[in-house]
GROMACS .gro file of C-alpha atoms in nm:
model
  344
    1MET     CA    1   0.247   2.125  -0.693
    2ALA     CA    2   0.410   2.030  -0.367
    3ASP     CA    3   0.430   2.309  -0.106
    4ASP     CA    4   0.641   2.138   0.156
    5THR     CA    5   0.802   1.849  -0.044
    6ALA     CA    6   1.050   2.008  -0.271
    7PRO     CA    7   1.145   1.778  -0.560
    8GLY     CA    8   1.498   1.645  -0.541
    9PRO     CA    9   1.702   1.485  -0.805
   10ALA     CA   10   1.523   1.217  -1.011
   11PRO     CA   11   1.630   0.863  -0.920
   12GLN     CA   12   1.872   0.710  -1.165
   13ARG     CA   13   1.736   0.420  -1.345
   14PRO     CA   14   1.892   0.146  -1.548
   15ALA     CA   15   1.814   0.074  -1.913
   16ALA     CA   16   1.446  -0.039  -1.921
   17SER     CA   17   1.404  -0.418  -1.930
   18TRP     CA   18   1.023  -0.449  -1.924
   19SER     CA   19   0.717  -0.238  -1.927
   20LEU     CA   20   0.409  -0.265  -1.708
   21THR     CA   21   0.196  -0.242  -2.016
   22ALA     CA   22   0.357  -0.557  -2.170
   23PRO     CA   23   0.529  -0.802  -1.926
   24PRO     CA   24   0.727  -1.008  -2.171
   25TRP     CA   25   0.689  -1.340  -1.993
   26LEU     CA   26   0.306  -1.336  -2.036
   27PRO     CA   27   0.159  -1.481  -2.356
   28ASP     CA   28  -0.098  -1.203  -2.349
   29ARG     CA   29  -0.185  -0.934  -2.097
   30PRO     CA   30  -0.531  -0.938  -1.941
   31VAL     CA   31  -0.739  -0.633  -2.019
   32PRO     CA   32  -0.693  -0.426  -1.699
   33ALA     CA   33  -1.007  -0.421  -1.487
   34CYS     CA   34  -0.909  -0.114  -1.291
   35ARG     CA   35  -0.659   0.171  -1.269
   36VAL     CA   36  -0.461   0.189  -0.947
   37VAL     CA   37  -0.275   0.462  -0.761
   38VAL     CA   38  -0.043   0.311  -0.499
   39ASP     CA   39   0.020   0.520  -0.172
   40ASN     CA   40   0.250   0.384   0.088
   41ASP     CA   41   0.526   0.473   0.341
   42PHE     CA   42   0.808   0.289   0.171
   43ALA     CA   43   1.060   0.407   0.430
   44GLY     CA   44   0.869   0.200   0.695
   45ASP     CA   45   0.832  -0.171   0.749
   46PRO     CA   46   0.921  -0.365   0.432
   47ASP     CA   47   0.561  -0.502   0.397
   48GLY     CA   48   0.514  -0.200   0.170
   49LEU     CA   49   0.786  -0.324  -0.064
   50PHE     CA   50   0.632  -0.665  -0.088
   51GLN     CA   51   0.304  -0.497  -0.169
   52LEU     CA   52   0.455  -0.281  -0.439
   53ALA     CA   53   0.642  -0.557  -0.608
   54HIS     CA   54   0.322  -0.773  -0.603
   55GLN     CA   55   0.106  -0.482  -0.734
   56LEU     CA   56   0.340  -0.409  -1.021
   57LEU     CA   57   0.348  -0.779  -1.114
   58SER     CA   58  -0.038  -0.805  -1.132
   59PRO     CA   59  -0.138  -0.751  -1.493
   60SER     CA   60  -0.519  -0.724  -1.427
   61GLN     CA   61  -0.475  -0.368  -1.325
   62SER     CA   62  -0.296  -0.056  -1.466
   63VAL     CA   63  -0.078   0.122  -1.211
   64LYS     CA   64  -0.088   0.496  -1.279
   65ALA     CA   65   0.114   0.640  -0.993
   66VAL     CA   66   0.317   0.526  -0.697
   67ILE     CA   67   0.318   0.782  -0.410
   68THR     CA   68   0.578   0.767  -0.135
   69SER     CA   69   0.408   0.914   0.166
   70ARG     CA   70   0.528   1.022   0.509
   71MET     CA   71   0.569   0.798   0.816
   72VAL     CA   72   0.645   0.846   1.183
   73PRO     CA   73   1.010   0.751   1.225
   74MET     CA   74   1.060   0.463   1.463
   75THR     CA   75   1.418   0.375   1.404
   76PRO     CA   76   1.747   0.586   1.365
   77ARG     CA   77   1.762   0.471   1.002
   78VAL     CA   78   1.487   0.706   0.909
   79ARG     CA   79   1.526   1.062   1.022
   80PRO     CA   80   1.230   1.304   1.078
   81GLY     CA   81   1.177   1.524   0.787
   82GLU     CA   82   1.334   1.281   0.551
   83THR     CA   83   1.082   1.003   0.536
   84VAL     CA   84   0.935   1.077   0.201
   85GLU     CA   85   1.277   1.104   0.037
   86THR     CA   86   1.396   0.787   0.210
   87GLY     CA   87   1.084   0.616   0.087
   88LEU     CA   88   1.134   0.742  -0.269
   89ARG     CA   89   1.492   0.597  -0.279
   90THR     CA   90   1.366   0.267  -0.127
   91ALA     CA   91   1.097   0.228  -0.391
   92ALA     CA   92   1.332   0.330  -0.672
   93ASP     CA   93   1.585   0.066  -0.560
   94LEU     CA   94   1.308  -0.199  -0.581
   95LEU     CA   95   1.221  -0.083  -0.938
   96ASP     CA   96   1.593  -0.107  -1.030
   97VAL     CA   97   1.610  -0.463  -0.893
   98MET     CA   98   1.289  -0.558  -1.079
   99HIS     CA   99   1.430  -0.405  -1.401
  100VAL     CA  100   1.094  -0.243  -1.465
  101ASP     CA  101   1.046   0.084  -1.652
  102ALA     CA  102   0.819   0.253  -1.394
  103HIS     CA  103   1.032   0.517  -1.223
  104ASP     CA  104   0.826   0.790  -1.397
  105LEU     CA  105   0.532   0.677  -1.192
  106LEU     CA  106   0.697   0.777  -0.855
  107ARG     CA  107   0.546   1.079  -0.681
  108ARG     CA  108   0.641   1.243  -0.356
  109GLY     CA  109   0.388   1.289  -0.084
  110SER     CA  110   0.373   1.558   0.182
  111GLU     CA  111   0.628   1.531   0.463
  112ARG     CA  112   0.382   1.702   0.702
  113PRO     CA  113   0.040   1.579   0.826
  114LEU     CA  114  -0.277   1.782   0.803
  115ALA     CA  115  -0.298   2.054   1.059
  116ALA     CA  116  -0.679   2.118   1.034
  117LEU     CA  117  -0.985   1.945   0.884
  118ASN     CA  118  -1.005   2.203   0.603
  119ASP     CA  119  -0.633   2.255   0.536
  120PRO     CA  120  -0.484   2.023   0.266
  121ARG     CA  121  -0.113   1.963   0.210
  122PRO     CA  122  -0.071   1.990  -0.160
  123SER     CA  123   0.200   1.755  -0.303
  124GLU     CA  124   0.292   1.559  -0.612
  125GLY     CA  125   0.098   1.272  -0.448
  126SER     CA  126  -0.233   1.450  -0.412
  127ASP     CA  127  -0.178   1.601  -0.757
  128ALA     CA  128  -0.151   1.246  -0.900
  129ILE     CA  129  -0.477   1.138  -0.726
  130ILE     CA  130  -0.673   1.436  -0.851
  131GLU     CA  131  -0.529   1.405  -1.204
  132GLU     CA  132  -0.607   1.041  -1.231
  133ALA     CA  133  -0.956   1.073  -1.075
  134MET     CA  134  -1.064   1.358  -1.313
  135ARG     CA  135  -0.927   1.184  -1.620
  136ASP     CA  136  -1.195   1.094  -1.878
  137ASP     CA  137  -1.155   0.718  -1.846
  138ASP     CA  138  -1.439   0.463  -1.788
  139THR     CA  139  -1.194   0.210  -1.627
  140PRO     CA  140  -1.264   0.218  -1.248
  141LEU     CA  141  -0.999   0.392  -1.036
  142VAL     CA  142  -0.882   0.243  -0.695
  143VAL     CA  143  -0.644   0.426  -0.461
  144VAL     CA  144  -0.474   0.173  -0.240
  145CYS     CA  145  -0.337   0.321   0.087
  146GLY     CA  146  -0.097   0.125   0.304
  147ALA     CA  147  -0.007   0.405   0.550
  148GLY     CA  148  -0.160   0.740   0.647
  149LEU     CA  149  -0.435   0.908   0.442
  150THR     CA  150  -0.261   1.256   0.401
  151GLU     CA  151  -0.253   1.238   0.024
  152LEU     CA  152  -0.613   1.111  -0.022
  153ALA     CA  153  -0.752   1.367   0.234
  154SER     CA  154  -0.559   1.645   0.066
  155ALA     CA  155  -0.681   1.544  -0.280
  156TYR     CA  156  -1.040   1.542  -0.151
  157LEU     CA  157  -1.013   1.876   0.016
  158ARG     CA  158  -0.863   2.032  -0.296
  159GLU     CA  159  -1.117   1.863  -0.531
  160PRO     CA  160  -1.421   1.711  -0.362
  161ARG     CA  161  -1.549   1.572  -0.692
  162ILE     CA  162  -1.297   1.280  -0.674
  163ALA     CA  163  -1.527   1.117  -0.416
  164GLU     CA  164  -1.762   1.018  -0.704
  165ARG     CA  165  -1.479   0.890  -0.931
  166LEU     CA  166  -1.265   0.637  -0.725
  167THR     CA  167  -1.272   0.379  -0.448
  168ALA     CA  168  -1.015   0.379  -0.170
  169VAL     CA  169  -0.875   0.060   0.002
  170TRP     CA  170  -0.708   0.137   0.325
  171ILE     CA  171  -0.489  -0.071   0.562
  172GLY     CA  172  -0.542   0.086   0.897
  173GLY     CA  173  -0.760   0.161   1.197
  174PRO     CA  174  -0.805  -0.029   1.518
  175GLU     CA  175  -1.045  -0.318   1.586
  176HIS     CA  176  -1.414  -0.242   1.534
  177PRO     CA  177  -1.660  -0.316   1.814
  178GLY     CA  178  -1.724  -0.693   1.847
  179ALA     CA  179  -1.392  -0.779   1.675
  180PRO     CA  180  -1.110  -0.958   1.852
  181ARG     CA  181  -0.947  -0.755   2.127
  182PRO     CA  182  -0.629  -0.558   2.037
  183PRO     CA  183  -0.309  -0.746   2.062
  184ALA     CA  184  -0.122  -0.730   2.393
  185GLY     CA  185   0.089  -0.431   2.416
  186ALA     CA  186  -0.083  -0.259   2.125
  187LEU     CA  187  -0.029   0.117   2.072
  188PRO     CA  188  -0.326   0.317   2.204
  189VAL     CA  189  -0.343   0.470   1.854
  190GLU     CA  190  -0.324   0.232   1.559
  191TYR     CA  191  -0.008   0.313   1.367
  192ASN     CA  192  -0.149   0.414   1.026
  193VAL     CA  193  -0.411   0.636   1.196
  194GLY     CA  194  -0.132   0.786   1.404
  195ILE     CA  195   0.062   0.890   1.102
  196ASP     CA  196  -0.197   1.158   1.032
  197PRO     CA  197  -0.518   1.142   1.256
  198ILE     CA  198  -0.679   1.447   1.097
  199SER     CA  199  -0.646   1.298   0.744
  200ALA     CA  200  -0.832   0.987   0.880
  201ARG     CA  201  -1.105   1.212   1.010
  202VAL     CA  202  -1.137   1.389   0.676
  203VAL     CA  203  -1.166   1.067   0.477
  204LEU     CA  204  -1.391   0.873   0.713
  205GLU     CA  205  -1.608   1.158   0.856
  206GLN     CA  206  -1.627   1.433   0.600
  207SER     CA  207  -1.579   1.271   0.265
  208THR     CA  208  -1.813   1.039   0.075
  209ILE     CA  209  -1.527   0.843  -0.089
  210PRO     CA  210  -1.633   0.478  -0.105
  211LEU     CA  211  -1.394   0.304   0.136
  212TRP     CA  212  -1.279  -0.054   0.201
  213GLN     CA  213  -1.112  -0.079   0.536
  214VAL     CA  214  -0.870  -0.355   0.651
  215PRO     CA  215  -0.829  -0.288   1.023
  216ARG     CA  216  -0.558  -0.405   1.250
  217ASP     CA  217  -0.699  -0.738   1.360
  218VAL     CA  218  -0.745  -0.830   0.991
  219TYR     CA  219  -0.422  -0.712   0.837
  220ARG     CA  220  -0.238  -0.898   1.120
  221GLN     CA  221  -0.391  -1.219   0.972
  222CYS     CA  222  -0.127  -1.192   0.693
  223ILE     CA  223   0.137  -1.358   0.907
  224VAL     CA  224   0.405  -1.572   0.739
  225SER     CA  225   0.698  -1.760   0.891
  226ARG     CA  226   1.057  -1.661   0.828
  227ALA     CA  227   1.111  -2.017   0.709
  228GLU     CA  228   0.849  -1.956   0.434
  229LEU     CA  229   1.013  -1.630   0.340
  230ARG     CA  230   1.356  -1.795   0.330
  231THR     CA  231   1.260  -2.103   0.140
  232ARG     CA  232   0.991  -1.969  -0.088
  233VAL     CA  233   1.022  -1.592  -0.142
  234ALA     CA  234   1.407  -1.558  -0.121
  235ARG     CA  235   1.457  -1.856  -0.346
  236THR     CA  236   1.251  -1.714  -0.629
  237GLY     CA  237   1.550  -1.513  -0.745
  238THR     CA  238   1.697  -1.168  -0.726
  239VAL     CA  239   1.384  -0.977  -0.650
  240GLY     CA  240   1.271  -1.228  -0.384
  241ARG     CA  241   1.611  -1.210  -0.217
  242HIS     CA  242   1.596  -0.833  -0.220
  243LEU     CA  243   1.253  -0.837  -0.049
  244TYR     CA  244   1.373  -1.093   0.200
  245GLU     CA  245   1.684  -0.906   0.281
  246SER     CA  246   1.492  -0.586   0.342
  247LEU     CA  247   1.344  -0.746   0.654
  248SER     CA  248   1.692  -0.759   0.816
  249ARG     CA  249   1.638  -0.397   0.942
  250VAL     CA  250   1.323  -0.500   1.120
  251TYR     CA  251   1.486  -0.794   1.299
  252ASP     CA  252   1.807  -0.593   1.368
  253ALA     CA  253   1.595  -0.320   1.532
  254MET     CA  254   1.409  -0.580   1.741
  255ALA     CA  255   1.732  -0.750   1.845
  256ALA     CA  256   1.874  -0.407   1.950
  257THR     CA  257   1.596  -0.370   2.200
  258GLY     CA  258   1.695  -0.696   2.371
  259ARG     CA  259   1.374  -0.858   2.270
  260GLY     CA  260   1.342  -1.181   2.070
  261THR     CA  261   1.317  -1.152   1.695
  262GLY     CA  262   1.075  -1.432   1.661
  263GLU     CA  263   1.005  -1.646   1.355
  264THR     CA  264   0.736  -1.453   1.170
  265PHE     CA  265   0.655  -1.142   0.979
  266VAL     CA  266   0.320  -0.978   0.891
  267LEU     CA  267   0.272  -0.877   0.527
  268GLY     CA  268   0.013  -0.630   0.649
  269ASP     CA  269   0.001  -0.419   0.327
  270SER     CA  270  -0.047  -0.714   0.089
  271PRO     CA  271  -0.431  -0.716   0.118
  272LEU     CA  272  -0.418  -0.408  -0.117
  273VAL     CA  273  -0.314  -0.646  -0.394
  274LEU     CA  274  -0.544  -0.938  -0.280
  275LEU     CA  275  -0.859  -0.710  -0.290
  276THR     CA  276  -0.788  -0.538  -0.616
  277ALA     CA  277  -0.597  -0.766  -0.855
  278LEU     CA  278  -0.721  -1.113  -0.727
  279GLN     CA  279  -1.101  -1.077  -0.762
  280THR     CA  280  -1.310  -1.348  -0.918
  281LEU     CA  281  -1.333  -1.361  -1.301
  282PHE     CA  282  -1.713  -1.385  -1.322
  283GLU     CA  283  -1.921  -1.140  -1.117
  284PRO     CA  284  -1.592  -0.979  -0.992
  285GLU     CA  285  -1.566  -0.964  -0.617
  286THR     CA  286  -1.320  -1.032  -0.335
  287ALA     CA  287  -1.492  -1.369  -0.299
  288SER     CA  288  -1.239  -1.550  -0.073
  289SER     CA  289  -1.208  -1.260   0.169
  290ARG     CA  290  -1.502  -1.162   0.394
  291PHE     CA  291  -1.646  -0.820   0.471
  292GLU     CA  292  -1.947  -0.648   0.620
  293HIS     CA  293  -2.088  -0.304   0.564
  294ARG     CA  294  -2.041  -0.125   0.898
  295PRO     CA  295  -2.051   0.223   1.038
  296ALA     CA  296  -1.710   0.396   1.008
  297GLN     CA  297  -1.492   0.462   1.307
  298ARG     CA  298  -1.445   0.813   1.446
  299PHE     CA  299  -1.129   0.947   1.591
  300ASP     CA  300  -1.019   1.246   1.787
  301ASP     CA  301  -0.740   1.466   1.675
  302THR     CA  302  -0.486   1.240   1.848
  303GLY     CA  303  -0.603   0.933   1.659
  304ARG     CA  304  -0.783   0.758   1.954
  305ALA     CA  305  -1.114   0.593   1.845
  306VAL     CA  306  -1.408   0.772   1.995
  307GLY     CA  307  -1.687   0.575   1.841
  308ALA     CA  308  -1.804   0.368   1.539
  309ASP     CA  309  -2.130   0.528   1.426
  310GLY     CA  310  -2.024   0.710   1.109
  311ARG     CA  311  -2.121   0.661   0.747
  312THR     CA  312  -2.141   0.309   0.601
  313ILE     CA  313  -1.818   0.161   0.464
  314ARG     CA  314  -1.702  -0.184   0.370
  315VAL     CA  315  -1.496  -0.337   0.658
  316TYR     CA  316  -1.304  -0.674   0.611
  317ASP     CA  317  -1.292  -0.935   0.885
  318HIS     CA  318  -1.109  -1.205   0.700
  319VAL     CA  319  -0.849  -1.209   0.410
  320ASP     CA  320  -0.733  -1.506   0.201
  321VAL     CA  321  -0.368  -1.536   0.303
  322ARG     CA  322  -0.317  -1.852   0.104
  323LEU     CA  323  -0.413  -1.686  -0.227
  324LEU     CA  324  -0.212  -1.376  -0.135
  325VAL     CA  325   0.112  -1.563  -0.064
  326GLU     CA  326   0.087  -1.825  -0.343
  327ASP     CA  327   0.021  -1.557  -0.600
  328LEU     CA  328   0.318  -1.351  -0.486
  329VAL     CA  329   0.556  -1.646  -0.497
  330ALA     CA  330   0.431  -1.750  -0.842
  331LYS     CA  331   0.471  -1.405  -0.989
  332LEU     CA  332   0.819  -1.356  -0.851
  333THR     CA  333   0.913  -1.696  -0.993
  334GLU     CA  334   0.782  -1.593  -1.331
  335LEU     CA  335   0.972  -1.263  -1.321
  336ASP     CA  336   1.295  -1.430  -1.220
  337ALA     CA  337   1.275  -1.686  -1.481
  338TRP     CA  338   1.243  -1.412  -1.747
  339LEU     CA  339   1.528  -1.204  -1.596
  340ASP     CA  340   1.748  -1.528  -1.591
  341ARG     CA  341   1.671  -1.592  -1.958
  342SER     CA  342   1.737  -1.229  -2.047
  343GLY     CA  343   2.069  -1.232  -1.860
  344ARG     CA  344   1.970  -0.963  -1.617
   0.00000   0.00000   0.00000
């Protein structure tokens, strides 16, 4: 169990309204094509909340755990040493608004990054990955990671056999050689790598875990306008408004710096849903998003890229933003219509 993330009080939850195993607005539930463990820094940018809501509303997969992992605090709202607990409360609030009985899936990640390549950080989060990977179940397992790789790396170091029993999808890493140049003013270390650089080295360099990477130039393709979010997401109902209002802290932080707040937001974690739940029916694949098999990037202990000559992984260079956004809006609309009929 967790060595540095002491369990706090369980989040209070309302009476259950619907279950992930039987969404009541669906005439029938598709047979899940995969099991999913979600790992994200829900105390960070709200794109993780959009991803979590969308993942839970996608019936082609069976969500087995939701890990709230650490982040590097970038605003006064999130204090160092409290990012996991803040993320846990933020995720639990979303589940409450959605009226979904899924609070028992929440798991705490480690509040500290890896200190060495052979030194895991045991936590509820890495426990959950190991438990699900080693379960006797023929349904494929996918671990979707929208932040650092602390939990996945720790799970691998504790139980290397998981590498043969899951696939990981990761939002993170800088541009590969030959890709578009980094954005102007980009951090020298891509944010999700910088959360825990050593864990990135473990997963990419030491492990044999099958990995699908969505690097910075690709997750930034998931750009939507504030007008779209206002008129389409927020107007789907209670959950859409909750997601839209979560963006206010981003715009407030930008305004406090004296910089313009702009008219867009990047749903950078949403490819985790696109690439798992929205594959083709026949010959399942991420057909509308493009990838190549490329050598993995290598990083030093600070997170700076020092090469791209590692093991072969799947690297995406294009994602289908139309499908991603339209499916999110449609599913939020279905949920709200049911909540409205139910008087929630």
